[in-house]
PDB file of C-alpha atoms and ligand atoms in Angstrom:
ATOM      1  CA  ALA A1135     134.809  61.779 160.900  1.00 38.00           C
ATOM      2  CA  LYS A1136     135.875  60.718 157.251  1.00 41.00           C
ATOM      3  CA  SER A1137     133.394  58.327 157.190  1.00 47.00           C
ATOM      4  CA  ASP A1138     130.905  60.632 158.249  1.00 46.00           C
ATOM      5  CA  GLY A1139     129.700  61.393 154.734  1.00 46.00           C
ATOM      6  CA  ARG A1140     127.517  64.200 153.928  1.00 50.00           C
ATOM      7  CA  ASN A1141     128.572  65.356 157.612  1.00 48.00           C
ATOM      8  CA  SER A1142     132.351  65.333 156.859  1.00 47.00           C
ATOM      9  CA  PHE A1143     132.346  68.840 155.682  1.00 53.00           C
ATOM     10  CA  ARG A1144     131.584  69.919 159.576  1.00 54.00           C
ATOM     11  CA  PHE A1145     134.756  68.151 160.851  1.00 60.00           C
ATOM     12  CA  PHE A1146     136.341  71.066 161.386  1.00 60.00           C
ATOM     13  CA  SER A1147     134.448  72.714 164.189  1.00 70.00           C
ATOM     14  CA  PRO A1148     134.944  76.161 165.458  1.00 68.00           C
ATOM     15  CA  THR A1149     136.451  74.855 168.478  1.00 72.00           C
ATOM     16  CA  MET A1150     139.147  72.882 166.833  1.00 69.00           C
ATOM     17  CA  GLN A1151     139.698  75.781 164.516  1.00 71.00           C
ATOM     18  CA  ALA A1152     140.318  77.877 167.530  1.00 70.00           C
ATOM     19  CA  GLN A1153     142.338  75.023 169.590  1.00 72.00           C
ATOM     20  CA  SER A1154     144.694  74.565 166.222  1.00 82.00           C
ATOM     21  CA  SER A1155     145.070  78.241 165.224  1.00 90.00           C
ATOM     22  CA  ARG A1156     146.165  78.391 168.967  1.00 92.00           C
ATOM     23  CA  ALA A1157     148.612  75.592 168.763  1.00 92.00           C
ATOM     24  CA  LEU A1158     149.488  77.237 165.449  1.00 93.00           C
ATOM     25  CA  GLN A1159     150.294  80.334 167.003  1.00 95.00           C
ATOM     26  CA  LEU A1160     152.527  78.820 169.619  1.00 96.00           C
ATOM     27  CA  THR A1161     154.301  76.550 167.026  1.00 95.00           C
ATOM     28  CA  ASN A1162     155.369  79.842 165.302  1.00 95.00           C
ATOM     29  CA  ALA A1163     156.297  81.884 168.273  1.00 97.00           C
ATOM     30  CA  LEU A1164     158.297  78.775 169.811  1.00 97.00           C
ATOM     31  CA  ARG A1165     160.347  78.669 166.731  1.00 94.00           C
ATOM     32  CA  ARG A1166     161.913  82.134 168.240  1.00 96.00           C
ATOM     33  CA  ALA A1167     161.447  81.558 171.399  1.00 97.00           C
ATOM     34  CA  LEU A1168     165.133  79.590 172.015  1.00 95.00           C
ATOM     35  CA  GLU A1169     166.948  82.568 169.727  1.00 94.00           C
ATOM     36  CA  ARG A1170     165.326  85.506 171.899  1.00 97.00           C
ATOM     37  CA  GLU A1171     165.830  83.664 175.337  1.00 97.00           C
ATOM     38  CA  GLN A1172     162.594  83.390 176.299  1.00 98.00           C
ATOM     39  CA  PHE A1173     162.954  80.359 178.351  1.00 98.00           C
ATOM     40  CA  THR A1174     164.148  79.950 182.104  1.00 98.00           C
ATOM     41  CA  LEU A1175     164.180  77.430 184.157  1.00 98.00           C
ATOM     42  CA  HIS A1176     162.588  77.451 187.974  1.00 98.00           C
ATOM     43  CA  TYR A1177     163.937  74.512 190.499  1.00 98.00           C
ATOM     44  CA  GLN A1178     161.496  72.901 192.977  1.00 98.00           C
ATOM     45  CA  PRO A1179     162.939  71.770 195.999  1.00 98.00           C
ATOM     46  CA  GLN A1180     162.562  68.229 196.856  1.00 98.00           C
ATOM     47  CA  PHE A1181     162.741  67.093 200.634  1.00 98.00           C
ATOM     48  CA  ASP A1182     164.176  64.056 202.046  1.00 98.00           C
ATOM     49  CA  LEU A1183     161.375  63.016 204.287  1.00 97.00           C
ATOM     50  CA  ALA A1184     163.828  61.240 206.960  1.00 95.00           C
ATOM     51  CA  THR A1185     165.831  64.180 207.640  1.00 95.00           C
ATOM     52  CA  GLY A1186     164.253  66.910 205.954  1.00 94.00           C
ATOM     53  CA  VAL A1187     166.850  68.031 204.018  1.00 95.00           C
ATOM     54  CA  VAL A1188     166.706  69.505 200.982  1.00 97.00           C
ATOM     55  CA  CYS A1189     168.337  66.650 198.696  1.00 97.00           C
ATOM     56  CA  GLY A1190     167.257  67.873 195.295  1.00 98.00           C
ATOM     57  CA  ALA A1191     165.796  69.992 192.813  1.00 98.00           C
ATOM     58  CA  GLU A1192     163.638  69.553 189.777  1.00 98.00           C
ATOM     59  CA  ALA A1193     164.070  71.711 186.549  1.00 98.00           C
ATOM     60  CA  LEU A1194     160.572  73.167 185.255  1.00 98.00           C
ATOM     61  CA  LEU A1195     160.679  74.910 182.240  1.00 98.00           C
ATOM     62  CA  ARG A1196     159.356  78.500 182.178  1.00 98.00           C
ATOM     63  CA  TRP A1197     158.052  80.372 178.802  1.00 98.00           C
ATOM     64  CA  GLN A1198     157.596  83.775 178.785  1.00 98.00           C
ATOM     65  CA  HIS A1199     156.494  85.718 175.409  1.00 97.00           C
ATOM     66  CA  PRO A1200     156.512  89.519 174.949  1.00 97.00           C
ATOM     67  CA  GLU A1201     153.023  89.445 173.694  1.00 96.00           C
ATOM     68  CA  LEU A1202     151.348  86.310 174.675  1.00 96.00           C
ATOM     69  CA  GLY A1203     152.890  86.310 178.441  1.00 97.00           C
ATOM     70  CA  ALA A1204     153.644  83.615 180.405  1.00 98.00           C
ATOM     71  CA  ILE A1205     152.921  80.430 178.964  1.00 98.00           C
ATOM     72  CA  SER A1206     152.242  76.970 180.873  1.00 98.00           C
ATOM     73  CA  PRO A1207     154.488  74.012 179.926  1.00 98.00           C
ATOM     74  CA  ALA A1208     151.096  72.188 180.380  1.00 97.00           C
ATOM     75  CA  GLU A1209     150.034  73.890 177.153  1.00 97.00           C
ATOM     76  CA  PHE A1210     153.448  74.331 175.152  1.00 97.00           C
ATOM     77  CA  ILE A1211     155.239  71.148 175.552  1.00 97.00           C
ATOM     78  CA  PRO A1212     152.693  68.981 174.118  1.00 95.00           C
ATOM     79  CA  VAL A1213     152.792  71.757 171.111  1.00 96.00           C
ATOM     80  CA  ALA A1214     156.139  71.516 170.888  1.00 97.00           C
ATOM     81  CA  GLU A1215     156.133  67.514 170.737  1.00 95.00           C
ATOM     82  CA  ASP A1216     153.782  67.765 167.866  1.00 93.00           C
ATOM     83  CA  SER A1217     156.087  69.965 165.899  1.00 94.00           C
ATOM     84  CA  GLY A1218     159.566  68.300 166.978  1.00 94.00           C
ATOM     85  CA  GLN A1219     160.626  71.480 168.428  1.00 96.00           C
ATOM     86  CA  ILE A1220     160.816  69.646 171.725  1.00 96.00           C
ATOM     87  CA  VAL A1221     164.290  68.332 170.752  1.00 96.00           C
ATOM     88  CA  ALA A1222     165.868  71.716 170.466  1.00 96.00           C
ATOM     89  CA  ILE A1223     164.197  72.931 173.387  1.00 98.00           C
ATOM     90  CA  GLY A1224     165.044  69.496 175.653  1.00 97.00           C
ATOM     91  CA  ASP A1225     168.742  70.035 174.901  1.00 97.00           C
ATOM     92  CA  TRP A1226     168.380  73.680 175.837  1.00 98.00           C
ATOM     93  CA  VAL A1227     166.926  72.513 179.121  1.00 98.00           C
ATOM     94  CA  LEU A1228     169.514  69.826 179.759  1.00 98.00           C
ATOM     95  CA  ARG A1229     172.598  72.217 179.083  1.00 98.00           C
ATOM     96  CA  ASN A1230     171.172  74.712 181.287  1.00 98.00           C
ATOM     97  CA  ALA A1231     170.316  72.785 183.995  1.00 98.00           C
ATOM     98  CA  LEU A1232     173.241  70.769 184.120  1.00 98.00           C
ATOM     99  CA  ALA A1233     175.595  73.872 184.081  1.00 98.00           C
ATOM    100  CA  GLN A1234     173.458  75.248 186.949  1.00 98.00           C
ATOM    101  CA  LEU A1235     173.942  72.045 188.667  1.00 98.00           C
ATOM    102  CA  ALA A1236     177.625  72.727 188.287  1.00 98.00           C
ATOM    103  CA  ARG A1237     177.591  76.317 189.411  1.00 98.00           C
ATOM    104  CA  TRP A1238     175.630  74.844 192.723  1.00 97.00           C
ATOM    105  CA  ARG A1239     178.442  72.361 193.360  1.00 97.00           C
ATOM    106  CA  ALA A1240     181.101  74.536 193.038  1.00 97.00           C
ATOM    107  CA  GLN A1241     179.361  76.952 195.507  1.00 95.00           C
ATOM    108  CA  GLY A1242     179.318  73.694 198.100  1.00 95.00           C
ATOM    109  CA  LEU A1243     175.717  72.617 197.779  1.00 96.00           C
ATOM    110  CA  THR A1244     177.524  68.949 196.851  1.00 95.00           C
ATOM    111  CA  GLN A1245     174.149  67.192 198.291  1.00 94.00           C
ATOM    112  CA  LEU A1246     171.789  68.174 195.436  1.00 97.00           C
ATOM    113  CA  THR A1247     170.796  65.641 192.686  1.00 98.00           C
ATOM    114  CA  LEU A1248     169.018  67.623 189.669  1.00 98.00           C
ATOM    115  CA  ALA A1249     165.760  66.103 187.923  1.00 98.00           C
ATOM    116  CA  VAL A1250     165.038  67.029 184.536  1.00 98.00           C
ATOM    117  CA  ASN A1251     161.930  66.125 182.369  1.00 98.00           C
ATOM    118  CA  LEU A1252     162.092  64.727 179.186  1.00 96.00           C
ATOM    119  CA  SER A1253     159.789  63.657 176.774  1.00 94.00           C
ATOM    120  CA  ALA A1254     159.240  60.380 174.841  1.00 89.00           C
ATOM    121  CA  VAL A1255     159.874  62.431 171.334  1.00 90.00           C
ATOM    122  CA  GLN A1256     163.298  63.133 173.058  1.00 91.00           C
ATOM    123  CA  PHE A1257     163.939  59.135 172.917  1.00 85.00           C
ATOM    124  CA  ARG A1258     163.450  58.523 169.058  1.00 82.00           C
ATOM    125  CA  HIS A1259     166.245  61.138 168.595  1.00 81.00           C
ATOM    126  CA  PRO A1260     169.161  59.032 169.073  1.00 74.00           C
ATOM    127  CA  PRO A1261     171.988  61.747 169.951  1.00 89.00           C
ATOM    128  CA  LEU A1262     170.269  62.201 173.295  1.00 93.00           C
ATOM    129  CA  ALA A1263     172.582  59.520 175.337  1.00 94.00           C
ATOM    130  CA  GLU A1264     175.701  61.356 173.436  1.00 95.00           C
ATOM    131  CA  LEU A1265     174.505  64.927 174.797  1.00 96.00           C
ATOM    132  CA  ILE A1266     173.988  64.133 178.125  1.00 97.00           C
ATOM    133  CA  GLU A1267     177.600  62.265 178.309  1.00 97.00           C
ATOM    134  CA  ARG A1268     178.927  64.996 176.976  1.00 98.00           C
ATOM    135  CA  LEU A1269     177.617  67.759 179.467  1.00 98.00           C
ATOM    136  CA  LEU A1270     178.317  65.367 182.460  1.00 98.00           C
ATOM    137  CA  ALA A1271     181.944  64.984 181.099  1.00 98.00           C
ATOM    138  CA  GLU A1272     182.275  68.820 180.238  1.00 98.00           C
ATOM    139  CA  HIS A1273     180.931  69.882 183.946  1.00 98.00           C
ATOM    140  CA  GLN A1274     182.519  67.004 185.552  1.00 98.00           C
ATOM    141  CA  LEU A1275     179.470  66.009 187.284  1.00 98.00           C
ATOM    142  CA  PRO A1276     178.988  62.607 189.161  1.00 98.00           C
ATOM    143  CA  ALA A1277     176.427  61.141 186.697  1.00 98.00           C
ATOM    144  CA  ASP A1278     174.360  59.871 190.006  1.00 97.00           C
ATOM    145  CA  ARG A1279     173.745  63.762 190.352  1.00 98.00           C
ATOM    146  CA  LEU A1280     171.161  63.578 187.611  1.00 98.00           C
ATOM    147  CA  GLU A1281     167.718  62.242 187.535  1.00 98.00           C
ATOM    148  CA  LEU A1282     165.864  61.630 184.022  1.00 97.00           C
ATOM    149  CA  GLU A1283     161.896  61.922 184.670  1.00 96.00           C
ATOM    150  CA  LEU A1284     160.329  60.147 182.148  1.00 92.00           C
ATOM    151  CA  THR A1285     156.460  59.444 181.886  1.00 89.00           C
ATOM    152  CA  GLU A1286     155.152  56.122 181.409  1.00 84.00           C
ATOM    153  CA  ASN A1287     154.426  56.976 177.794  1.00 80.00           C
ATOM    154  CA  VAL A1288     157.917  56.680 177.027  1.00 78.00           C
ATOM    155  CA  ALA A1289     157.918  53.067 177.769  1.00 71.00           C
ATOM    156  CA  VAL A1290     154.883  52.649 175.756  1.00 71.00           C
ATOM    157  CA  ALA A1291     155.763  54.664 172.738  1.00 70.00           C
ATOM    158  CA  ASP A1292     158.997  53.104 171.527  1.00 72.00           C
ATOM    159  CA  ALA A1293     159.692  50.970 173.873  1.00 75.00           C
ATOM    160  CA  ARG A1294     162.954  49.536 172.099  1.00 80.00           C
ATOM    161  CA  ALA A1295     164.762  52.619 171.092  1.00 80.00           C
ATOM    162  CA  ALA A1296     163.669  53.792 174.947  1.00 82.00           C
ATOM    163  CA  ALA A1297     165.321  50.712 176.321  1.00 86.00           C
ATOM    164  CA  GLN A1298     168.408  51.225 174.810  1.00 88.00           C
ATOM    165  CA  ILE A1299     169.008  54.787 175.684  1.00 89.00           C
ATOM    166  CA  MET A1300     168.095  54.089 179.536  1.00 90.00           C
ATOM    167  CA  ASP A1301     170.263  51.117 179.503  1.00 92.00           C
ATOM    168  CA  ARG A1302     173.127  53.397 178.285  1.00 93.00           C
ATOM    169  CA  MET A1303     172.303  56.231 180.716  1.00 94.00           C
ATOM    170  CA  HIS A1304     171.915  53.573 183.570  1.00 94.00           C
ATOM    171  CA  GLY A1305     175.196  51.996 182.404  1.00 95.00           C
ATOM    172  CA  GLN A1306     176.718  55.495 183.139  1.00 95.00           C
ATOM    173  CA  GLY A1307     175.341  56.031 186.540  1.00 97.00           C
ATOM    174  CA  VAL A1308     172.518  58.390 185.513  1.00 97.00           C
ATOM    175  CA  ARG A1309     169.026  57.653 187.711  1.00 97.00           C
ATOM    176  CA  LEU A1310     165.977  56.941 186.106  1.00 95.00           C
ATOM    177  CA  ALA A1311     162.560  58.047 187.418  1.00 95.00           C
ATOM    178  CA  VAL A1312     159.067  57.475 186.400  1.00 94.00           C
ATOM    179  CA  ASP A1313     157.361  60.813 186.649  1.00 95.00           C
ATOM    180  CA  ASP A1314     153.201  60.701 187.278  1.00 94.00           C
ATOM    181  CA  PHE A1315     153.256  57.172 188.074  1.00 93.00           C
ATOM    182  CA  GLY A1316     150.041  55.459 188.341  1.00 88.00           C
ATOM    183  CA  THR A1317     148.522  57.824 185.571  1.00 88.00           C
ATOM    184  CA  GLY A1318     149.848  56.219 182.293  1.00 80.00           C
ATOM    185  CA  TYR A1319     149.162  53.310 180.020  1.00 74.00           C
ATOM    186  CA  SER A1320     152.248  51.203 180.823  1.00 72.00           C
ATOM    187  CA  SER A1321     152.335  47.869 182.527  1.00 73.00           C
ATOM    188  CA  LEU A1322     154.591  46.744 185.224  1.00 74.00           C
ATOM    189  CA  SER A1323     156.326  44.417 182.759  1.00 73.00           C
ATOM    190  CA  GLN A1324     157.066  46.984 180.748  1.00 73.00           C
ATOM    191  CA  LEU A1325     158.350  49.156 183.265  1.00 76.00           C
ATOM    192  CA  LYS A1326     160.431  45.762 184.613  1.00 78.00           C
ATOM    193  CA  ARG A1327     162.533  46.128 181.439  1.00 78.00           C
ATOM    194  CA  PHE A1328     163.864  49.653 182.592  1.00 83.00           C
ATOM    195  CA  GLN A1329     166.265  50.188 185.488  1.00 89.00           C
ATOM    196  CA  ILE A1330     164.070  52.289 187.406  1.00 92.00           C
ATOM    197  CA  PHE A1331     165.410  54.416 190.387  1.00 95.00           C
ATOM    198  CA  ARG A1332     162.168  55.856 191.525  1.00 96.00           C
ATOM    199  CA  LEU A1333     158.535  56.333 191.254  1.00 95.00           C
ATOM    200  CA  LYS A1334     156.902  59.625 191.328  1.00 97.00           C
ATOM    201  CA  ILE A1335     153.775  59.327 192.580  1.00 97.00           C
ATOM    202  CA  ASP A1336     151.450  61.555 190.837  1.00 96.00           C
ATOM    203  CA  GLN A1337     149.862  64.703 192.400  1.00 97.00           C
ATOM    204  CA  SER A1338     146.233  63.461 191.788  1.00 97.00           C
ATOM    205  CA  PHE A1339     146.832  60.681 194.163  1.00 97.00           C
ATOM    206  CA  VAL A1340     148.450  63.082 196.734  1.00 98.00           C
ATOM    207  CA  ARG A1341     145.792  65.880 196.276  1.00 97.00           C
ATOM    208  CA  ASP A1342     142.858  64.283 198.183  1.00 96.00           C
ATOM    209  CA  LEU A1343     144.851  61.984 200.619  1.00 96.00           C
ATOM    210  CA  ASP A1344     143.286  63.405 203.325  1.00 94.00           C
ATOM    211  CA  HIS A1345     139.649  62.244 202.750  1.00 95.00           C
ATOM    212  CA  ASP A1346     139.599  59.939 200.014  1.00 97.00           C
ATOM    213  CA  GLY A1347     140.149  56.236 201.142  1.00 97.00           C
ATOM    214  CA  ASN A1348     141.177  54.958 197.779  1.00 97.00           C
ATOM    215  CA  ASP A1349     143.878  57.219 197.180  1.00 97.00           C
ATOM    216  CA  ARG A1350     145.155  56.163 200.806  1.00 97.00           C
ATOM    217  CA  ALA A1351     145.127  52.797 199.550  1.00 97.00           C
ATOM    218  CA  ILE A1352     147.067  53.660 196.073  1.00 96.00           C
ATOM    219  CA  VAL A1353     149.846  55.578 197.817  1.00 97.00           C
ATOM    220  CA  SER A1354     150.414  52.827 200.478  1.00 97.00           C
ATOM    221  CA  ALA A1355     150.519  50.361 197.478  1.00 95.00           C
ATOM    222  CA  ILE A1356     152.746  52.318 195.399  1.00 95.00           C
ATOM    223  CA  VAL A1357     154.935  52.751 198.432  1.00 97.00           C
ATOM    224  CA  ARG A1358     154.995  49.225 199.512  1.00 96.00           C
ATOM    225  CA  MET A1359     155.941  47.833 195.883  1.00 94.00           C
ATOM    226  CA  ALA A1360     158.554  50.138 195.113  1.00 94.00           C
ATOM    227  CA  GLN A1361     160.156  49.286 198.384  1.00 95.00           C
ATOM    228  CA  ALA A1362     159.886  45.318 197.614  1.00 93.00           C
ATOM    229  CA  LEU A1363     161.399  46.067 194.104  1.00 91.00           C
ATOM    230  CA  GLY A1364     164.338  48.162 195.788  1.00 93.00           C
ATOM    231  CA  MET A1365     162.990  51.618 194.182  1.00 95.00           C
ATOM    232  CA  ARG A1366     162.869  55.014 196.049  1.00 97.00           C
ATOM    233  CA  THR A1367     159.440  56.989 195.920  1.00 98.00           C
ATOM    234  CA  THR A1368     158.765  60.777 195.518  1.00 98.00           C
ATOM    235  CA  ALA A1369     155.267  62.268 196.187  1.00 98.00           C
ATOM    236  CA  GLU A1370     154.518  65.121 193.919  1.00 98.00           C
ATOM    237  CA  GLY A1371     151.764  67.928 194.641  1.00 98.00           C
ATOM    238  CA  VAL A1372     152.071  67.923 198.629  1.00 98.00           C
ATOM    239  CA  GLU A1373     150.313  70.850 199.792  1.00 98.00           C
ATOM    240  CA  THR A1374     149.391  70.231 203.296  1.00 98.00           C
ATOM    241  CA  ALA A1375     151.064  69.003 206.771  1.00 98.00           C
ATOM    242  CA  GLU A1376     148.046  66.143 206.729  1.00 97.00           C
ATOM    243  CA  GLN A1377     149.258  64.861 203.597  1.00 98.00           C
ATOM    244  CA  LEU A1378     152.860  64.841 204.303  1.00 98.00           C
ATOM    245  CA  ALA A1379     152.245  63.013 207.941  1.00 97.00           C
ATOM    246  CA  TYR A1380     150.651  60.406 205.785  1.00 98.00           C
ATOM    247  CA  LEU A1381     153.206  60.185 203.221  1.00 98.00           C
ATOM    248  CA  ARG A1382     156.239  59.897 206.042  1.00 98.00           C
ATOM    249  CA  GLU A1383     153.839  57.139 207.748  1.00 98.00           C
ATOM    250  CA  GLN A1384     153.838  55.264 204.665  1.00 98.00           C
ATOM    251  CA  GLY A1385     157.552  55.322 204.110  1.00 98.00           C
ATOM    252  CA  CYS A1386     157.503  57.147 201.480  1.00 98.00           C
ATOM    253  CA  ASP A1387     160.974  58.499 200.888  1.00 98.00           C
ATOM    254  CA  GLU A1388     160.792  61.967 199.188  1.00 98.00           C
ATOM    255  CA  ALA A1389     158.338  64.886 198.660  1.00 98.00           C
ATOM    256  CA  GLN A1390     157.987  68.166 196.828  1.00 98.00           C
ATOM    257  CA  GLY A1391     154.942  70.692 196.621  1.00 98.00           C
ATOM    258  CA  TYR A1392     153.509  73.988 197.529  1.00 98.00           C
ATOM    259  CA  HIS A1393     153.684  72.717 201.284  1.00 98.00           C
ATOM    260  CA  PHE A1394     157.191  72.739 201.089  1.00 98.00           C
ATOM    261  CA  ALA A1395     157.964  75.226 198.196  1.00 98.00           C
ATOM    262  CA  ARG A1396     156.963  76.429 194.619  1.00 98.00           C
ATOM    263  CA  PRO A1397     159.424  76.118 191.732  1.00 98.00           C
ATOM    264  CA  MET A1398     161.589  79.435 192.158  1.00 98.00           C
ATOM    265  CA  PRO A1399     164.779  80.828 189.838  1.00 98.00           C
ATOM    266  CA  ALA A1400     168.196  79.198 190.546  1.00 98.00           C
ATOM    267  CA  GLN A1401     169.205  82.194 192.556  1.00 97.00           C
ATOM    268  CA  ASP A1402     165.919  82.035 195.212  1.00 98.00           C
ATOM    269  CA  PHE A1403     166.113  78.215 195.279  1.00 98.00           C
ATOM    270  CA  GLU A1404     170.394  78.702 196.339  1.00 97.00           C
ATOM    271  CA  ARG A1405     169.075  81.339 199.231  1.00 97.00           C
ATOM    272  CA  PHE A1406     166.212  78.793 200.252  1.00 97.00           C
ATOM    273  CA  VAL A1407     168.772  75.907 200.709  1.00 97.00           C
ATOM    274  CA  ARG A1408     171.497  77.752 202.359  1.00 94.00           C
ATOM    275  CA  GLN A1409     168.754  79.151 204.826  1.00 93.00           C
ATOM    276  CA  ARG A1410     166.888  75.702 205.670  1.00 89.00           C
ATOM    277  CA  ALA A1411     170.403  74.313 206.172  1.00 82.00           C
ATOM    278  CA  ALA A1412     170.965  77.309 208.763  1.00 80.00           C
ATOM    279  CA  ALA A1413     168.054  76.901 210.596  1.00 73.00           C
TER     280      ALA A1413
HETATM  281  P1  C2E B1894     155.425  67.422 186.063  1.00 52.91           P
HETATM  282  O1  C2E B1894     156.613  67.234 185.526  1.00 52.91           O
HETATM  283  O2  C2E B1894     154.455  66.185 186.574  1.00 52.91           O
HETATM  284  O3  C2E B1894     155.797  68.660 186.936  1.00 52.91           O
HETATM  285  C1  C2E B1894     155.191  68.610 188.461  1.00 52.91           C
HETATM  286  C2  C2E B1894     154.133  69.841 187.925  1.00 52.91           C
HETATM  287  O4  C2E B1894     153.314  70.235 189.198  1.00 52.91           O
HETATM  288  C3  C2E B1894     154.754  71.459 187.675  1.00 52.91           C
HETATM  289  O5  C2E B1894     153.863  72.129 186.991  1.00 52.91           O
HETATM  290  C4  C2E B1894     154.893  72.139 189.219  1.00 52.91           C
HETATM  291  O6  C2E B1894     154.977  73.592 189.205  1.00 52.91           O
HETATM  292  C5  C2E B1894     153.361  71.530 189.639  1.00 52.91           C
HETATM  293  N1  C2E B1894     153.447  71.524 191.192  1.00 52.91           N
HETATM  294  C6  C2E B1894     154.485  71.283 191.728  1.00 52.91           C
HETATM  295  N2  C2E B1894     154.048  71.285 193.576  1.00 52.91           N
HETATM  296  C7  C2E B1894     152.765  71.398 193.343  1.00 52.91           C
HETATM  297  C8  C2E B1894     151.573  71.365 193.977  1.00 52.91           C
HETATM  298  O7  C2E B1894     152.438  71.344 195.502  1.00 52.91           O
HETATM  299  N3  C2E B1894     150.153  71.408 193.726  1.00 52.91           N
HETATM  300  C9  C2E B1894     150.159  71.747 192.812  1.00 52.91           C
HETATM  301  N4  C2E B1894     148.810  71.876 192.089  1.00 52.91           N
HETATM  302  N5  C2E B1894     151.234  71.747 191.459  1.00 52.91           N
HETATM  303  C10 C2E B1894     152.411  71.739 192.008  1.00 52.91           C
HETATM  304  P2  C2E B1894     154.662  73.130 185.631  1.00 52.91           P
HETATM  305  O8  C2E B1894     155.809  73.511 186.013  1.00 52.91           O
HETATM  306  O9  C2E B1894     153.505  74.040 185.203  1.00 52.91           O
HETATM  307  O10 C2E B1894     155.033  71.781 184.908  1.00 52.91           O
HETATM  308  C11 C2E B1894     153.827  70.996 183.873  1.00 52.91           C
HETATM  309  C12 C2E B1894     154.493  69.974 183.223  1.00 52.91           C
HETATM  310  O11 C2E B1894     155.225  70.485 181.996  1.00 52.91           O
HETATM  311  C13 C2E B1894     155.191  68.903 183.765  1.00 52.91           C
HETATM  312  O12 C2E B1894     154.735  67.948 184.938  1.00 52.91           O
HETATM  313  C14 C2E B1894     156.152  68.374 182.847  1.00 52.91           C
HETATM  314  O13 C2E B1894     155.404  67.371 182.465  1.00 52.91           O
HETATM  315  C15 C2E B1894     155.997  69.511 181.773  1.00 52.91           C
HETATM  316  N6  C2E B1894     157.595  70.291 181.817  1.00 52.91           N
HETATM  317  C16 C2E B1894     157.816  70.982 182.638  1.00 52.91           C
HETATM  318  N7  C2E B1894     159.358  71.319 182.008  1.00 52.91           N
HETATM  319  C17 C2E B1894     159.516  70.567 181.416  1.00 52.91           C
HETATM  320  C18 C2E B1894     160.732  69.994 180.783  1.00 52.91           C
HETATM  321  O14 C2E B1894     161.691  70.951 180.774  1.00 52.91           O
HETATM  322  N8  C2E B1894     160.507  69.257 179.715  1.00 52.91           N
HETATM  323  C19 C2E B1894     159.517  68.799 179.207  1.00 52.91           C
HETATM  324  N9  C2E B1894     159.804  67.569 178.469  1.00 52.91           N
HETATM  325  N10 C2E B1894     158.413  68.834 180.018  1.00 52.91           N
HETATM  326  C20 C2E B1894     158.553  69.826 181.173  1.00 52.91           C
HETATM  327 CA1   CA B1895     158.425  65.509 186.507  1.00 52.91          CA
HETATM  328 CA1   CA B1896     154.852  64.725 187.683  1.00 52.91          CA
HETATM  329 CA1   CA B1897     152.425  65.628 185.243  1.00 52.91          CA
END
């Protein structure tokens, strides 16, 4: 737009202004969100498709603002990434998620793994590895109960820094999962540098499985590739029995989605797991 010459005064369109003032509003509101305890974590069960057992949970951040209401992480995470606030928020998520996992283990739910989402921005902040190691030690958690979910952008954005942290995490026994697999810009050769435990098949490939032959082919190919490379697969966004049947038939290892359960508060999750186990 800069080279637009006489038109450049129109660069800041009303839509862009509305977008950026919303972003500004959220940035300001985020500044107080931590200290005012407006964040919570919800947990979505993950199912082992061979046994039907709940094998883990993905921690998903929730933000309830007194005036703005509930704001989706899809909206505020990018804002927090742009402003750098994601580092403090991400620390909060790790602290709370690992404390929760420790409580579940103390209550006998020892089979669970816990998946935590990380932003590429957090990888440019070296204390990440130290924080995770300290929290695992503090709560006496086996490292292989923690799974870090990263999108492919992490591998692209800052490959060297990310690879260093991931190597260190992998050395500790922490598992690494590639989130939204198939939607990013990484190449397989970039991903090969990381010690990846799991590919999470993006929900955009799962949504239309029942009638889209291309999606069926893609899902089938991802599962086969993962198997050949010794990685596990989790399908996201499973909403129907038909999708589940196809995924199981293809040999997908695990799944999560509304067909099983929505993300829920920690106490509900605990009850959910116990009810499933008793059934
Ligand atoms: P994601 O990591 O890909 O998480 C999956 C999203 O799909 C979640 O949305 C989840 O609630 C939703 N979902 C689960 N099952 C289904 C289903 O069957 N159908 C449909 N349509 N959706 C389903 P949510 O909780 O709104 O989170 C959106 C995104 O925000 C996440 O996508 C993740 O990228 C980001 N996010 C959430 N929590 C955190 C966090 O603690 N840290 C970071 N860095 N990002 C987070
Ligand atoms: Ca995720
Ligand atoms: Ca995902
Ligand atoms: Ca996503």
